[in-house]
mmCIF file of C-alpha atoms in Angstrom:
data_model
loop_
_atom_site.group_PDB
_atom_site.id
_atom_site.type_symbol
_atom_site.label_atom_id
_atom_site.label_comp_id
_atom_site.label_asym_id
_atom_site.label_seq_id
_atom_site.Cartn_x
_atom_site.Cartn_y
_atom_site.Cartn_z
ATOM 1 C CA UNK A 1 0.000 0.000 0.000
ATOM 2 C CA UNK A 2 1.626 3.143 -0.924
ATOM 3 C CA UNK A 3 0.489 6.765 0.114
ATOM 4 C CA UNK A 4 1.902 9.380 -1.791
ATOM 5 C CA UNK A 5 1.381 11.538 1.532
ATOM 6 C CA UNK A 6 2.578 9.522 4.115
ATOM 7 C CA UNK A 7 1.542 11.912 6.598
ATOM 8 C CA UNK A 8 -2.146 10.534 6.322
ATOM 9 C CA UNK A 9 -1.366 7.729 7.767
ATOM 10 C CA UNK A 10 0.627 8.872 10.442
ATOM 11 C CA UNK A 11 -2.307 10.694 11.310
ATOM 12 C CA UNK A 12 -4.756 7.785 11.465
ATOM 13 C CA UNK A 13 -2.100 5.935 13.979
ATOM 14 C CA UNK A 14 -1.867 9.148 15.955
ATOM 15 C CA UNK A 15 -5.948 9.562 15.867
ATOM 16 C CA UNK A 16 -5.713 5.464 17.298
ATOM 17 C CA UNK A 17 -2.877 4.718 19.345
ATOM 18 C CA UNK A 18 -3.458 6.174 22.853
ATOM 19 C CA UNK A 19 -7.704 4.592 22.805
ATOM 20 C CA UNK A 20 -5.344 1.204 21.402
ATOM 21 C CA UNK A 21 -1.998 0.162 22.027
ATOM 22 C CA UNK A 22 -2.019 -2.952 19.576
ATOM 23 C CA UNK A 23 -4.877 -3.994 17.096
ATOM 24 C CA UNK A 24 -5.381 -5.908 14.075
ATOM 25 C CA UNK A 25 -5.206 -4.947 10.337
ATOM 26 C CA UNK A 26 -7.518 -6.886 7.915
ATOM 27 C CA UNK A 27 -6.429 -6.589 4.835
ATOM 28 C CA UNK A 28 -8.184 -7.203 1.435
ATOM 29 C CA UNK A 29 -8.458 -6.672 -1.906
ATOM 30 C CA UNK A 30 -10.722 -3.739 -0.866
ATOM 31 C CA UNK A 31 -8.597 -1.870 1.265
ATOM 32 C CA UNK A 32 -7.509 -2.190 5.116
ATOM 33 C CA UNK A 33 -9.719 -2.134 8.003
ATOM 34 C CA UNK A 34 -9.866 -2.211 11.889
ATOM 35 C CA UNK A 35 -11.735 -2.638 14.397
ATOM 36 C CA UNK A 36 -10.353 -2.408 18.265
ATOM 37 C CA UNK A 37 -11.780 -1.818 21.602
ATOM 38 C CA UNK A 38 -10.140 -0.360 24.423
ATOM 39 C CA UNK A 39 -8.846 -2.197 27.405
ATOM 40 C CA UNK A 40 -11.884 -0.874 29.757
ATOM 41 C CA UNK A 41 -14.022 -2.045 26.500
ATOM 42 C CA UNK A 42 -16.335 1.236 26.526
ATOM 43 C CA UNK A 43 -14.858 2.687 23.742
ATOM 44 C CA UNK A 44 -14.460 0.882 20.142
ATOM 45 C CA UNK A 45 -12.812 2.766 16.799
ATOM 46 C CA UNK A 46 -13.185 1.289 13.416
ATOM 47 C CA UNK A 47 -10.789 2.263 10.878
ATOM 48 C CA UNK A 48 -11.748 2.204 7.209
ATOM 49 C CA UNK A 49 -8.963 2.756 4.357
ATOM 50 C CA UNK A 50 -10.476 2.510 0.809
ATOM 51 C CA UNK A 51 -7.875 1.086 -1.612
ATOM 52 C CA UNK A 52 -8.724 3.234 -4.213
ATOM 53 C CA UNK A 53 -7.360 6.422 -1.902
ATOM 54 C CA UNK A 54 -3.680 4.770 -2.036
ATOM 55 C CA UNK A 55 -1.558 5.681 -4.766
ATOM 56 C CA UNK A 56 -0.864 1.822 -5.408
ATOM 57 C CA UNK A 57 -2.385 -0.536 -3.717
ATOM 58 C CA UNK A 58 -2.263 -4.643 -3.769
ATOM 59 C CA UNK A 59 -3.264 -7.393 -1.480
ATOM 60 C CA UNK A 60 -2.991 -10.921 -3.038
ATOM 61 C CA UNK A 61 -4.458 -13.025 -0.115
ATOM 62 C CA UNK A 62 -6.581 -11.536 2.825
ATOM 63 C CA UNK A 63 -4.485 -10.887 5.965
ATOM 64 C CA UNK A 64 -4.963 -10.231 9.374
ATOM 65 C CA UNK A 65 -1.960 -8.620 10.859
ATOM 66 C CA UNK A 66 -1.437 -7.762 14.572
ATOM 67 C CA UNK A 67 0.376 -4.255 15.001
ATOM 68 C CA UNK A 68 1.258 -2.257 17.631
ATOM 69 C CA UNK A 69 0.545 0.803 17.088
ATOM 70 C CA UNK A 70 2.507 2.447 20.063
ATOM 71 C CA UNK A 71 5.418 1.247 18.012
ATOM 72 C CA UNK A 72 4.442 1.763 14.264
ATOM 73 C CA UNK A 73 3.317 5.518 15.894
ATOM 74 C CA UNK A 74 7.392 5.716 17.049
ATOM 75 C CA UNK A 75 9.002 4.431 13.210
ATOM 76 C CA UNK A 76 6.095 7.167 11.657
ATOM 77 C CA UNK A 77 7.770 9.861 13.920
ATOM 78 C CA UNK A 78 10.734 9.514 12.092
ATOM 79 C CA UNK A 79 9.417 9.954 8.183
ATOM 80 C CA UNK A 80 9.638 13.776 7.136
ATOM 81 C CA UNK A 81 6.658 15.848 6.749
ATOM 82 C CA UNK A 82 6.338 15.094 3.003
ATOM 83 C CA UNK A 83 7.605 11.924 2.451
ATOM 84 C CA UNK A 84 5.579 8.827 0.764
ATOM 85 C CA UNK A 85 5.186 5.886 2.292
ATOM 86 C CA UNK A 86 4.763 2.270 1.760
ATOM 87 C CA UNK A 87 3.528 -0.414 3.567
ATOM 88 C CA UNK A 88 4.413 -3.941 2.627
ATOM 89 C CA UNK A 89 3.737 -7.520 4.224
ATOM 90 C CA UNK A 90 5.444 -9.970 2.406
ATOM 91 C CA UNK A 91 3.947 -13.933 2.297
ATOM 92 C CA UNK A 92 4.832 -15.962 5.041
ATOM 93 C CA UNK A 93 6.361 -13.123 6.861
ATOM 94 C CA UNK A 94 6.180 -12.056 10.516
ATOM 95 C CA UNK A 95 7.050 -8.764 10.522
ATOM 96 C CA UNK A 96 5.366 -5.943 8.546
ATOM 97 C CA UNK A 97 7.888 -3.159 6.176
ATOM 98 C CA UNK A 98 7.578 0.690 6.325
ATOM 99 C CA UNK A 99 9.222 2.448 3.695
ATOM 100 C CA UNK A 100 9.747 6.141 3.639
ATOM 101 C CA UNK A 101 10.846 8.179 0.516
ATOM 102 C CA UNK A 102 11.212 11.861 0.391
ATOM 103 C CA UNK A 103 9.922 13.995 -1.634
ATOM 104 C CA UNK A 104 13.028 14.618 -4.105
ATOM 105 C CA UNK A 105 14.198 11.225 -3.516
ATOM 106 C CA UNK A 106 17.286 11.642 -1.922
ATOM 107 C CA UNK A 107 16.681 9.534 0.982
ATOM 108 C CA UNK A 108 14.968 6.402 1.525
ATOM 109 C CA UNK A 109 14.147 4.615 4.916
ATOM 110 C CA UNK A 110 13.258 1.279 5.833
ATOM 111 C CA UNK A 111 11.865 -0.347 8.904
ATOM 112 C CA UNK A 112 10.539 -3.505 9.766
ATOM 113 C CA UNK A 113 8.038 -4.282 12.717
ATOM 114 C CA UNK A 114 7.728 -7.236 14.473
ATOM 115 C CA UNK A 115 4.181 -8.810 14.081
ATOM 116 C CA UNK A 116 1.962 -9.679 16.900
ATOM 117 C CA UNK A 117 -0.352 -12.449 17.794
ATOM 118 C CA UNK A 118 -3.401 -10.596 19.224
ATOM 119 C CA UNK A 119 -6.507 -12.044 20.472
ATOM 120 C CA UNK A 120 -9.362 -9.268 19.188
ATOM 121 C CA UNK A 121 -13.018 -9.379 19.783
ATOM 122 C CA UNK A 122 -15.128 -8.235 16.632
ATOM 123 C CA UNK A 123 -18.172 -6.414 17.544
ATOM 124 C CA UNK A 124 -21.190 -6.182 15.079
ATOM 125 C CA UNK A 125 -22.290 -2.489 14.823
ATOM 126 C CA UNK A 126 -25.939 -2.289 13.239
ATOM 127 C CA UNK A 127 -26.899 0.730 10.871
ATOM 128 C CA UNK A 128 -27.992 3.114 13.490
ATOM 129 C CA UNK A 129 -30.528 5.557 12.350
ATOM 130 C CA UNK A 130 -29.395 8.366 14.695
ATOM 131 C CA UNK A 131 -31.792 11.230 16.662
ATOM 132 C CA UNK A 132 -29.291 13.658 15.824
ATOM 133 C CA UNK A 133 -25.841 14.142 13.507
ATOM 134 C CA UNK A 134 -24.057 16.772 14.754
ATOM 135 C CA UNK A 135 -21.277 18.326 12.382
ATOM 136 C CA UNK A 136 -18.787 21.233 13.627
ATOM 137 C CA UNK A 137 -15.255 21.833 13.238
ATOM 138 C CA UNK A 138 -13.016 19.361 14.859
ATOM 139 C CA UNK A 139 -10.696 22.073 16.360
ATOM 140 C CA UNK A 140 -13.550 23.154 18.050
ATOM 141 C CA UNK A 141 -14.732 20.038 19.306
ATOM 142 C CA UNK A 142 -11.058 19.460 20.911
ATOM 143 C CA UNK A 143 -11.228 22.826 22.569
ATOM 144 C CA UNK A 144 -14.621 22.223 23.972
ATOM 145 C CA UNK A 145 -13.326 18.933 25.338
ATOM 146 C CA UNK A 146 -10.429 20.315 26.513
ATOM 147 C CA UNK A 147 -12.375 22.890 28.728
ATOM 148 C CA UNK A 148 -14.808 20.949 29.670
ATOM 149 C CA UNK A 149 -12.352 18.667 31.600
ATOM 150 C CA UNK A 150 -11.314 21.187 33.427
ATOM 151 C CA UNK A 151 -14.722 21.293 35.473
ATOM 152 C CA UNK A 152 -15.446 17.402 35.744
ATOM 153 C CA UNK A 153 -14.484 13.964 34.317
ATOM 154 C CA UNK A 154 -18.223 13.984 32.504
ATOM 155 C CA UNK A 155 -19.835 16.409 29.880
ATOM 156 C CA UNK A 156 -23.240 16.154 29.462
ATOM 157 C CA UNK A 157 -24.411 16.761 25.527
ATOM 158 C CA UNK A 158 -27.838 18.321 24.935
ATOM 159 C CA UNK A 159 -29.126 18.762 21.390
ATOM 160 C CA UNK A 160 -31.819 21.371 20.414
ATOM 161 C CA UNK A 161 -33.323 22.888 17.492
ATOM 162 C CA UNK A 162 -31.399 26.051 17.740
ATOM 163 C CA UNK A 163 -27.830 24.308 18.757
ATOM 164 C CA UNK A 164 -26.064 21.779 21.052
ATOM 165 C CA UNK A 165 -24.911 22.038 24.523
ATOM 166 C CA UNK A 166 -22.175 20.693 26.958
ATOM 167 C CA UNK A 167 -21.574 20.862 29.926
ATOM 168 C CA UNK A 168 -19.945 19.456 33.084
ATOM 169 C CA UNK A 169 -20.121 19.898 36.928
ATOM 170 C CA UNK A 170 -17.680 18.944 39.497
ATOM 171 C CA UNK A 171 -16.195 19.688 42.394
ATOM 172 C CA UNK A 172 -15.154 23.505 41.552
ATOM 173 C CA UNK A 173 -18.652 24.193 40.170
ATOM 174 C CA UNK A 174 -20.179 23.975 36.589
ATOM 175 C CA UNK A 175 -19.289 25.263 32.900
ATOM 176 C CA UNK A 176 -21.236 25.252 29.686
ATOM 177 C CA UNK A 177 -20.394 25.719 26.294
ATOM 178 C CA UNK A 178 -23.434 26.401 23.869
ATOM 179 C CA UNK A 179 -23.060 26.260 19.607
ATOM 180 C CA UNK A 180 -25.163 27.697 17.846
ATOM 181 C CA UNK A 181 -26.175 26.530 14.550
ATOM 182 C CA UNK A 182 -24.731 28.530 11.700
ATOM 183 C CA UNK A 183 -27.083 30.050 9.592
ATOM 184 C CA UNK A 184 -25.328 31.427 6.731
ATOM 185 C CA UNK A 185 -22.743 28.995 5.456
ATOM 186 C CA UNK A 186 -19.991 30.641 3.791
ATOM 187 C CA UNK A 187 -17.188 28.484 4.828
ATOM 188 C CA UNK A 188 -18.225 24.305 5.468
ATOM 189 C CA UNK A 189 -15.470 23.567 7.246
ATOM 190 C CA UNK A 190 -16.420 26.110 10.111
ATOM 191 C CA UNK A 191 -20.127 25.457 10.173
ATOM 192 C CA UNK A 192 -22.043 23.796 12.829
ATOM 193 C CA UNK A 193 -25.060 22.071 11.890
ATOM 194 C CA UNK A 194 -27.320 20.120 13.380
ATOM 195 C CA UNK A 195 -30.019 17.745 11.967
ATOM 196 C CA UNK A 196 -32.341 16.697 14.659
ATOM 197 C CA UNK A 197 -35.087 14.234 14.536
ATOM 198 C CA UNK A 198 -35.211 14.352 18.450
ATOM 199 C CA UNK A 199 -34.105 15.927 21.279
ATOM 200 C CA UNK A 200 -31.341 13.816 23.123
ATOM 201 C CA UNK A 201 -29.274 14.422 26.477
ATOM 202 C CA UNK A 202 -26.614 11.994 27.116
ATOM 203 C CA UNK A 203 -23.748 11.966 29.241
ATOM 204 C CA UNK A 204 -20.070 10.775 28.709
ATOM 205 C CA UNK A 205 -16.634 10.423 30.030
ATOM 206 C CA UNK A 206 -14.926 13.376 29.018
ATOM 207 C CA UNK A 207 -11.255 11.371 28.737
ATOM 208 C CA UNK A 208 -12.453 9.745 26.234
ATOM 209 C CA UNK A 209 -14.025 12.693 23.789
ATOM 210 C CA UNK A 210 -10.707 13.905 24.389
ATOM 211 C CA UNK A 211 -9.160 10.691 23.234
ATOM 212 C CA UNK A 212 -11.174 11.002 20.259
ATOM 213 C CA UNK A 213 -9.967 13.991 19.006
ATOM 214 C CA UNK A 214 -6.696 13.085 18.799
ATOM 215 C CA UNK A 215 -7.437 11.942 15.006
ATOM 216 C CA UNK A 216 -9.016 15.745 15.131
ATOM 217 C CA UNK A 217 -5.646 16.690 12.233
ATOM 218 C CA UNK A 218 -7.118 14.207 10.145
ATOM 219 C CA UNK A 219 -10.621 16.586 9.286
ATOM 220 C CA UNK A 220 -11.118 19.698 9.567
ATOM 221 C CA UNK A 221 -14.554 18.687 10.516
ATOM 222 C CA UNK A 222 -16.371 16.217 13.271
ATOM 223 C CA UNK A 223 -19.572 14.297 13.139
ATOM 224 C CA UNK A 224 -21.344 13.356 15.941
ATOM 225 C CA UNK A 225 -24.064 11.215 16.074
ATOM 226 C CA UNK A 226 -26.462 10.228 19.148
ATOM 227 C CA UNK A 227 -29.216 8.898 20.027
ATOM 228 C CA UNK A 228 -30.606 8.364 23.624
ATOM 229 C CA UNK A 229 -29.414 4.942 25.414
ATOM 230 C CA UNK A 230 -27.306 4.306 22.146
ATOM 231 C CA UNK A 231 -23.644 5.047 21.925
ATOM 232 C CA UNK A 232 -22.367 7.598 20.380
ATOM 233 C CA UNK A 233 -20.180 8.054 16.909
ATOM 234 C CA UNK A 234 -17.864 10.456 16.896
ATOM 235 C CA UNK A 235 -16.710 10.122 13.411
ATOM 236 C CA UNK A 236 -13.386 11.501 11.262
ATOM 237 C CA UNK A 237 -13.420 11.401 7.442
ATOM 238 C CA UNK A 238 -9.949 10.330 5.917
ATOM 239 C CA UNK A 239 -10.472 12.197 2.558
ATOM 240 C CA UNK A 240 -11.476 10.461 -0.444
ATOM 241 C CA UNK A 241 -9.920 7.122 1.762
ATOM 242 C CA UNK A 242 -12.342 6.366 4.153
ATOM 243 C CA UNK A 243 -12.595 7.123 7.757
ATOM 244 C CA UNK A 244 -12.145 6.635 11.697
ATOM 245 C CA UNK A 245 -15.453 6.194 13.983
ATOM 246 C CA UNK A 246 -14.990 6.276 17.440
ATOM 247 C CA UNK A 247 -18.173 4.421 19.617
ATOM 248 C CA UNK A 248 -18.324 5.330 23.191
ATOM 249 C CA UNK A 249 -21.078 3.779 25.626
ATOM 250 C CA UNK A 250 -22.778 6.527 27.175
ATOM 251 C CA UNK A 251 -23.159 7.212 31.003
ATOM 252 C CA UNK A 252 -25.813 5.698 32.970
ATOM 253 C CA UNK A 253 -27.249 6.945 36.730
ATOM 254 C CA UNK A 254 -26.595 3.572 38.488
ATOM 255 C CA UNK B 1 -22.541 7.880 41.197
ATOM 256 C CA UNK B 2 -22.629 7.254 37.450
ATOM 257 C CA UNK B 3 -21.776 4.138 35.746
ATOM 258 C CA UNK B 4 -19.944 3.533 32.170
ATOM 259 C CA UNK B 5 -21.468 0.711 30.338
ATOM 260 C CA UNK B 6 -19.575 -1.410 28.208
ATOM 261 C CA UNK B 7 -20.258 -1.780 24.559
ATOM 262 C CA UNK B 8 -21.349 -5.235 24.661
ATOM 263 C CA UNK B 9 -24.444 -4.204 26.160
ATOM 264 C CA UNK B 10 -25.298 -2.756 22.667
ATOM 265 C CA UNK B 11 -23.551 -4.758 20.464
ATOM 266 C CA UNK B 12 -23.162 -8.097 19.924
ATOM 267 C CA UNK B 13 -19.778 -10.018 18.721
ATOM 268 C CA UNK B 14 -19.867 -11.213 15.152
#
């Protein structure tokens, strides 16, 4: 699989790698997917990579090929901000090759990562037909996680007709943060808009919205879908590639 | 005090 900007996929194992350490790769004819919970199991992300958005792309034989991505995340750090990359398995192998090559090919890089044998739990996610899809730039959806932690470890997500709220209480008081819907949409990428069947209010851990948005560089804009008693999609497009959709479980009063 | 569920209570493995 070859990227012509490698920096995509760095990205994608940035937007990943601290919700899941290690996962596995399944690789087709089609492209390369994933699908990995994290350790507490209350989160899931599914990772979808199209092969038609790689420069070149070949599979032979499906594959399924445990990675860690804590370490595939360190060998990315090293490739250079425009460099293309490639990412080979070859048969029988047990270790997976990333291949770096800058832009005016001058210098070429080659690393090879141990495969692992990982024992991963596939979960079937239905078609959800969602109460409301939230869309709003992901830069501000990191900010508004970011200060919502500082009041408490939950945020609370309300969803109107006019715009969506979030908030959070804790032991210093309470904050809100209210969007309104944009009216006048000049610029996409900076609008928020909100299509609302019903009215939800769900809560959820705030550490993990945060977690989320660490595939924020990937978009320049967030979806978020929710529905009451229903997790809740948080989702990242990977342009003309595919995507990353984050799942969380929602909090319950016990 | 407020629970987090786990996904399996929503999805089932394939």
């Amino acid at each position: 699989a070859r990227l012509l900007h490698g920096s995509i996929f760095a990205k994608v194992i940035e937007g990943l790698r601290e919700l899941v350490n290690e996962a596995t790769w399944e690789c087709s004819g089609n492209g390369i997917t994933l699908q990995a919970m994290d350790s507490s199991h209350v989160a899931l992300v599914s990772l979808v990579m199209r092969s038609e958005g790689f420069e070149s792309y070949r599979c032979d034989r499906n594959m399924s090929l445990g990675i860690s991505l804590v370490s595939m995340s360190k060998v990315l750090k090293t490739m250079g901000k425009d460099d293309s990359l490639t990412i080979r398995v070859n048969d029988d192998s047990d270790s997976i090759i990333i291949a770096m090559e800058s832009q005016n090919q001058d210098k070429f890089a080659d690393y090879e990562l141990r495969l692992m044998d990982l024992d991963s739990e596939h979960l079937g996610i239905p078609d959800t037909d969602y109460s409301c899809a939230i869309k709003m730039p992901s830069s501000e959806f990191s900010r508004i996680c970011r200060d919502m932690s500082i009041m408490g470890d939950s945020v609370l997500i309300c969803t109107t007709k006019e715009g969506v709220k979030f908030s959070a209480k804790g032991d210093l008081g309470q904050g809100s943060i209210r969007l309104v819907q944009t009216t006048n949409i000049e610029k996409e990428e900076e609008a928020v808009i909100i299509e609302m069947k019903e009215a939800v209010a769900l809560t959820f851990a705030v550490r993990y919205l945060s977690m989320f948005c660490k595939a924020a560089p990937l978009s320049p804009q967030v979806g978020l879908s929710l529905s009451e008693d229903t997790p809740l999609m948080c989702e990242f497009k990977i342009a003309e590639m595919g995507h990353v959709r984050f799942y969380l479980a929602p909090k319950i009063e016990d | 005090k407020r629970h987090q569920n786990q996904l399996r209570l929503y999805y089932s493995s394939d």
